[in-house]
């Protein structure tokens, strides 16, 4: 129950963050990929459930499912904050770091242009 709610909420946040950070020319493929792997993961979970329930019972299935929730929580802690949220709330230097990191990971020079816009629009200190 709780794991399902958490992972479901995490899914919508993941799609939003992925579409926000992905380069425009790869955005649709990125979002499609996360949706595809979500569906494949659901099918895999069903198969694992059938095997575990028959062989070990529901307690082990609940334990295995809890592990997935814990991993999702730990991965959430590693995620960057949304650059749009950071900008909207005046955290310009953090937004700049996130945008530059995304550009480096995607090997995309366009992110450097976005980062320069962020640094130019930041209020003086």
PDB file of C-alpha atoms in Angstrom:
ATOM      1  CA  UNK A   1       0.000   0.000   0.000  1.00  0.00           C
ATOM      2  CA  UNK A   2       2.368   2.718   1.195  1.00  0.00           C
ATOM      3  CA  UNK A   3       5.138   1.585  -1.160  1.00  0.00           C
ATOM      4  CA  UNK A   4       2.723   1.708  -4.100  1.00  0.00           C
ATOM      5  CA  UNK A   5       1.628   5.236  -3.238  1.00  0.00           C
ATOM      6  CA  UNK A   6       5.221   6.407  -2.812  1.00  0.00           C
ATOM      7  CA  UNK A   7       6.486   4.798  -6.016  1.00  0.00           C
ATOM      8  CA  UNK A   8       3.450   6.107  -7.930  1.00  0.00           C
ATOM      9  CA  UNK A   9       4.070   9.669  -6.755  1.00  0.00           C
ATOM     10  CA  UNK A  10       7.752   9.265  -7.509  1.00  0.00           C
ATOM     11  CA  UNK A  11       6.887   8.259 -11.070  1.00  0.00           C
ATOM     12  CA  UNK A  12       5.076  11.501 -11.850  1.00  0.00           C
ATOM     13  CA  UNK A  13       7.925  13.542 -10.379  1.00  0.00           C
ATOM     14  CA  UNK A  14      10.457  11.556 -12.406  1.00  0.00           C
ATOM     15  CA  UNK A  15       8.646  12.187 -15.679  1.00  0.00           C
ATOM     16  CA  UNK A  16       8.387  15.898 -14.914  1.00  0.00           C
ATOM     17  CA  UNK A  17      12.055  16.220 -13.958  1.00  0.00           C
ATOM     18  CA  UNK A  18      13.200  14.180 -16.945  1.00  0.00           C
ATOM     19  CA  UNK A  19      11.204  16.292 -19.369  1.00  0.00           C
ATOM     20  CA  UNK A  20      12.474  19.487 -17.730  1.00  0.00           C
ATOM     21  CA  UNK A  21      16.157  18.576 -17.882  1.00  0.00           C
ATOM     22  CA  UNK A  22      16.284  16.606 -21.156  1.00  0.00           C
ATOM     23  CA  UNK A  23      17.368  18.395 -24.322  1.00  0.00           C
ATOM     24  CA  UNK A  24      14.404  19.238 -26.559  1.00  0.00           C
ATOM     25  CA  UNK A  25      15.543  16.943 -29.364  1.00  0.00           C
ATOM     26  CA  UNK A  26      15.683  13.944 -26.979  1.00  0.00           C
ATOM     27  CA  UNK A  27      12.833  14.820 -24.622  1.00  0.00           C
ATOM     28  CA  UNK A  28      10.157  12.636 -26.230  1.00  0.00           C
ATOM     29  CA  UNK A  29      12.475   9.616 -26.350  1.00  0.00           C
ATOM     30  CA  UNK A  30      13.444  10.162 -22.709  1.00  0.00           C
ATOM     31  CA  UNK A  31       9.843  10.404 -21.513  1.00  0.00           C
ATOM     32  CA  UNK A  32       8.813   7.442 -23.674  1.00  0.00           C
ATOM     33  CA  UNK A  33      11.670   5.390 -22.219  1.00  0.00           C
ATOM     34  CA  UNK A  34      10.633   6.026 -18.627  1.00  0.00           C
ATOM     35  CA  UNK A  35       7.026   5.114 -19.481  1.00  0.00           C
ATOM     36  CA  UNK A  36       8.155   1.964 -21.297  1.00  0.00           C
ATOM     37  CA  UNK A  37      10.337   0.806 -18.418  1.00  0.00           C
ATOM     38  CA  UNK A  38       7.531   1.603 -15.959  1.00  0.00           C
ATOM     39  CA  UNK A  39       5.243  -0.771 -17.884  1.00  0.00           C
ATOM     40  CA  UNK A  40       7.952  -3.432 -18.183  1.00  0.00           C
ATOM     41  CA  UNK A  41       8.663  -3.094 -14.461  1.00  0.00           C
ATOM     42  CA  UNK A  42       4.966  -3.665 -13.714  1.00  0.00           C
ATOM     43  CA  UNK A  43       4.995  -6.848 -15.784  1.00  0.00           C
ATOM     44  CA  UNK A  44       8.191  -7.998 -14.084  1.00  0.00           C
ATOM     45  CA  UNK A  45       6.654  -7.290 -10.655  1.00  0.00           C
ATOM     46  CA  UNK A  46       3.661  -9.439 -11.559  1.00  0.00           C
ATOM     47  CA  UNK A  47       5.919 -12.318 -12.563  1.00  0.00           C
ATOM     48  CA  UNK A  48       8.012 -11.987  -9.380  1.00  0.00           C
ATOM     49  CA  UNK A  49       4.805 -11.849  -7.321  1.00  0.00           C
ATOM     50  CA  UNK A  50       3.531 -15.089  -8.810  1.00  0.00           C
ATOM     51  CA  UNK A  51       6.795 -16.869  -8.134  1.00  0.00           C
ATOM     52  CA  UNK A  52       7.344 -15.500  -4.616  1.00  0.00           C
ATOM     53  CA  UNK A  53       3.719 -16.012  -3.496  1.00  0.00           C
ATOM     54  CA  UNK A  54       3.662 -19.632  -4.600  1.00  0.00           C
ATOM     55  CA  UNK A  55       7.034 -20.510  -3.152  1.00  0.00           C
ATOM     56  CA  UNK A  56       7.400 -18.333  -0.020  1.00  0.00           C
ATOM     57  CA  UNK A  57       4.104 -16.612   0.772  1.00  0.00           C
ATOM     58  CA  UNK A  58       2.873 -13.069   1.160  1.00  0.00           C
ATOM     59  CA  UNK A  59       5.281 -11.997   3.929  1.00  0.00           C
ATOM     60  CA  UNK A  60       8.285 -12.367   1.653  1.00  0.00           C
ATOM     61  CA  UNK A  61       6.458 -10.584  -1.136  1.00  0.00           C
ATOM     62  CA  UNK A  62       5.785  -7.628   1.186  1.00  0.00           C
ATOM     63  CA  UNK A  63       9.456  -7.608   2.189  1.00  0.00           C
ATOM     64  CA  UNK A  64      10.644  -7.595  -1.440  1.00  0.00           C
ATOM     65  CA  UNK A  65       8.187  -4.832  -2.309  1.00  0.00           C
ATOM     66  CA  UNK A  66       9.407  -2.771   0.655  1.00  0.00           C
ATOM     67  CA  UNK A  67      12.959  -3.032  -0.674  1.00  0.00           C
ATOM     68  CA  UNK A  68      11.800  -1.379  -3.917  1.00  0.00           C
ATOM     69  CA  UNK A  69      10.261   1.477  -1.940  1.00  0.00           C
ATOM     70  CA  UNK A  70      13.410   1.967   0.114  1.00  0.00           C
ATOM     71  CA  UNK A  71      15.554   2.036  -3.041  1.00  0.00           C
ATOM     72  CA  UNK A  72      13.201   4.601  -4.591  1.00  0.00           C
ATOM     73  CA  UNK A  73      13.506   6.747  -1.465  1.00  0.00           C
ATOM     74  CA  UNK A  74      17.297   6.570  -1.524  1.00  0.00           C
ATOM     75  CA  UNK A  75      17.385   7.485  -5.219  1.00  0.00           C
ATOM     76  CA  UNK A  76      15.101  10.439  -4.483  1.00  0.00           C
ATOM     77  CA  UNK A  77      17.728  11.799  -2.118  1.00  0.00           C
ATOM     78  CA  UNK A  78      20.250  11.774  -4.978  1.00  0.00           C
ATOM     79  CA  UNK A  79      18.035  13.778  -7.343  1.00  0.00           C
ATOM     80  CA  UNK A  80      18.636  17.424  -8.089  1.00  0.00           C
ATOM     81  CA  UNK A  81      16.004  19.997  -7.286  1.00  0.00           C
ATOM     82  CA  UNK A  82      14.032  21.313 -10.247  1.00  0.00           C
ATOM     83  CA  UNK A  83      15.889  24.228 -11.873  1.00  0.00           C
ATOM     84  CA  UNK A  84      12.558  25.931 -12.575  1.00  0.00           C
ATOM     85  CA  UNK A  85      11.570  25.676  -8.924  1.00  0.00           C
ATOM     86  CA  UNK A  86      14.966  26.951  -7.838  1.00  0.00           C
ATOM     87  CA  UNK A  87      14.705  29.953 -10.166  1.00  0.00           C
ATOM     88  CA  UNK A  88      11.138  30.711  -9.123  1.00  0.00           C
ATOM     89  CA  UNK A  89      12.231  30.759  -5.488  1.00  0.00           C
ATOM     90  CA  UNK A  90      15.353  32.881  -5.969  1.00  0.00           C
ATOM     91  CA  UNK A  91      17.984  30.134  -5.667  1.00  0.00           C
ATOM     92  CA  UNK A  92      19.930  31.243  -8.742  1.00  0.00           C
ATOM     93  CA  UNK A  93      23.318  29.754  -7.867  1.00  0.00           C
ATOM     94  CA  UNK A  94      21.801  26.323  -7.159  1.00  0.00           C
ATOM     95  CA  UNK A  95      19.800  26.478 -10.408  1.00  0.00           C
ATOM     96  CA  UNK A  96      22.986  27.332 -12.266  1.00  0.00           C
ATOM     97  CA  UNK A  97      24.759  24.294 -10.791  1.00  0.00           C
ATOM     98  CA  UNK A  98      21.877  21.974 -11.741  1.00  0.00           C
ATOM     99  CA  UNK A  99      21.716  23.306 -15.300  1.00  0.00           C
ATOM    100  CA  UNK A 100      25.482  23.040 -15.780  1.00  0.00           C
ATOM    101  CA  UNK A 101      25.494  19.492 -14.367  1.00  0.00           C
ATOM    102  CA  UNK A 102      22.672  18.482 -16.731  1.00  0.00           C
ATOM    103  CA  UNK A 103      24.578  19.997 -19.656  1.00  0.00           C
ATOM    104  CA  UNK A 104      27.747  18.127 -18.744  1.00  0.00           C
ATOM    105  CA  UNK A 105      25.869  14.839 -18.360  1.00  0.00           C
ATOM    106  CA  UNK A 106      24.117  15.328 -21.716  1.00  0.00           C
ATOM    107  CA  UNK A 107      27.249  16.668 -23.450  1.00  0.00           C
ATOM    108  CA  UNK A 108      25.159  19.582 -24.673  1.00  0.00           C
ATOM    109  CA  UNK A 109      26.482  23.108 -25.209  1.00  0.00           C
ATOM    110  CA  UNK A 110      22.954  24.578 -25.145  1.00  0.00           C
ATOM    111  CA  UNK A 111      22.895  24.126 -21.374  1.00  0.00           C
ATOM    112  CA  UNK A 112      25.824  26.511 -21.047  1.00  0.00           C
ATOM    113  CA  UNK A 113      23.745  29.155 -22.839  1.00  0.00           C
ATOM    114  CA  UNK A 114      20.860  28.507 -20.424  1.00  0.00           C
ATOM    115  CA  UNK A 115      23.273  28.712 -17.522  1.00  0.00           C
ATOM    116  CA  UNK A 116      24.556  32.085 -18.732  1.00  0.00           C
ATOM    117  CA  UNK A 117      20.981  33.376 -18.907  1.00  0.00           C
ATOM    118  CA  UNK A 118      20.443  32.248 -15.317  1.00  0.00           C
ATOM    119  CA  UNK A 119      23.624  33.945 -14.127  1.00  0.00           C
ATOM    120  CA  UNK A 120      22.703  37.163 -15.968  1.00  0.00           C
ATOM    121  CA  UNK A 121      19.184  37.259 -14.499  1.00  0.00           C
ATOM    122  CA  UNK A 122      20.320  36.616 -10.947  1.00  0.00           C
ATOM    123  CA  UNK A 123      19.960  39.683  -8.780  1.00  0.00           C
ATOM    124  CA  UNK A 124      23.255  41.276  -7.665  1.00  0.00           C
ATOM    125  CA  UNK A 125      24.461  40.419  -4.191  1.00  0.00           C
TER     126      UNK A 125
END
